[in-house]
Coordinates of C-alpha atoms in Angstrom, one line a residue:
X255 CA -7.6 -48.4 -19.2
X256 CA -4.7 -48.9 -21.8
X257 CA -3.2 -46.0 -21.7
X258 CA -1.0 -44.0 -24.6
X259 CA -0.8 -46.0 -27.0
X260 CA 2.3 -44.9 -27.7
X261 CA 3.9 -46.5 -25.0
X262 CA 2.5 -49.9 -26.8
X263 CA 4.2 -49.2 -29.5
X264 CA 7.0 -48.6 -27.8
X265 CA 7.4 -51.9 -26.0
X266 CA 6.6 -53.5 -29.2
X267 CA 8.9 -51.9 -31.4
X268 CA 11.9 -52.5 -28.6
X269 CA 10.6 -56.2 -28.5
X270 CA 10.8 -56.0 -32.2
X271 CA 14.6 -55.3 -31.7
X272 CA 15.1 -57.4 -28.7
X273 CA 13.6 -60.6 -30.1
X274 CA 13.4 -60.9 -33.4
X275 CA 17.3 -60.5 -34.8
X276 CA 18.3 -64.5 -33.7
X277 CA 15.1 -66.2 -35.4
X278 CA 15.8 -64.0 -38.5
X279 CA 19.2 -65.3 -38.3
X280 CA 18.8 -68.3 -37.8
X281 CA 16.5 -69.0 -40.3
X282 CA 18.5 -68.0 -42.8
X283 CA 21.1 -70.5 -41.8
X284 CA 23.0 -68.7 -39.3
X285 CA 24.9 -71.0 -36.5
X286 CA 25.4 -69.9 -33.0
X287 CA 29.1 -70.2 -32.5
X288 CA 28.1 -72.0 -28.7
X289 CA 26.5 -74.5 -30.2
X290 CA 28.0 -77.0 -31.8
X291 CA 25.1 -76.9 -34.7
X292 CA 22.3 -75.8 -36.2
X293 CA 19.7 -77.7 -35.3
X294 CA 20.5 -76.9 -31.7
X295 CA 19.2 -73.2 -32.8
X296 CA 16.1 -74.1 -34.3
X297 CA 13.8 -74.9 -30.4
X298 CA 15.9 -72.0 -29.3
X299 CA 14.7 -69.3 -33.0
X300 CA 11.4 -71.3 -32.8
X301 CA 10.8 -70.1 -29.0
X302 CA 11.5 -66.5 -29.0
X303 CA 9.7 -66.6 -31.8
X304 CA 7.4 -67.5 -30.0
X305 CA 7.7 -65.1 -26.7
X306 CA 8.2 -62.5 -29.7
X307 CA 4.4 -62.9 -30.7
X308 CA 3.6 -62.5 -26.6
X309 CA 4.7 -58.4 -27.4
X310 CA 2.0 -57.6 -30.4
X311 CA -0.9 -60.1 -29.3
X312 CA -1.0 -57.8 -25.8
X313 CA 0.1 -54.3 -27.4
X314 CA -2.0 -54.0 -29.9
X315 CA -5.3 -54.6 -28.2
X316 CA -4.7 -51.3 -26.0
X317 CA -3.2 -50.1 -28.7
X318 CA -6.5 -50.2 -30.4
X319 CA -7.8 -48.5 -26.8
X320 CA -9.8 -52.4 -27.0
X321 CA -12.9 -52.8 -24.5
X322 CA -11.7 -54.9 -21.7
X323 CA -12.7 -58.1 -22.3
X324 CA -11.1 -58.3 -25.2
X325 CA -7.7 -56.8 -24.2
X326 CA -8.2 -59.8 -21.0
X327 CA -9.0 -62.8 -24.1
X328 CA -6.0 -61.2 -25.7
X329 CA -4.4 -62.0 -22.7
X330 CA -5.3 -65.0 -22.3
X331 CA -4.4 -66.5 -25.8
X332 CA -0.9 -65.1 -24.8
X333 CA -0.6 -68.1 -22.3
X334 CA -0.2 -70.7 -25.6
X335 CA 2.4 -69.0 -27.1
X336 CA 3.7 -69.2 -23.8
X337 CA 3.4 -72.8 -22.9
X338 CA 5.4 -73.3 -27.1
X339 CA 7.9 -71.6 -25.5
X340 CA 8.2 -73.3 -22.1
X341 CA 8.5 -76.3 -24.0
X342 CA 10.5 -75.2 -26.7
X343 CA 12.7 -74.3 -24.1
X344 CA 12.9 -77.5 -22.3
X345 CA 13.8 -79.7 -26.0
X346 CA 16.5 -77.2 -26.4
X347 CA 18.2 -77.8 -23.5
X348 CA 17.5 -81.2 -23.7
X349 CA 18.7 -81.8 -27.2
X350 CA 23.0 -82.5 -26.7
X351 CA 22.7 -85.1 -24.2
X352 CA 20.5 -86.6 -26.1
X353 CA 22.9 -89.8 -28.4
X354 CA 24.3 -89.0 -32.1
X355 CA 21.9 -91.5 -33.7
X356 CA 23.9 -94.0 -36.2
X357 CA 23.7 -94.8 -39.7
X358 CA 22.6 -98.0 -39.7
X359 CA 21.1 -98.8 -36.9

């Protein structure tokens, strides 16, 4: 059922190379040029980190040739970081539209 573990390992490596650099750089203090501030970049970084967690959640049980029940349980558990990523992306999309708060109000 789980297929060749090498394919899952390759997918995990690709997900690591594609999804982790932006959050790591953002958490280290880098701000993308198209975003107004680091605070605007943080929800995107957290969303990508949530999406990255899907890769090990789905790949590791398959690489270990777990039973179908375990694989399905981990796949279902992947709904939690998916929902968190959606919520963070919605927040990130709304961030620039929020009015800046004034000091003293």
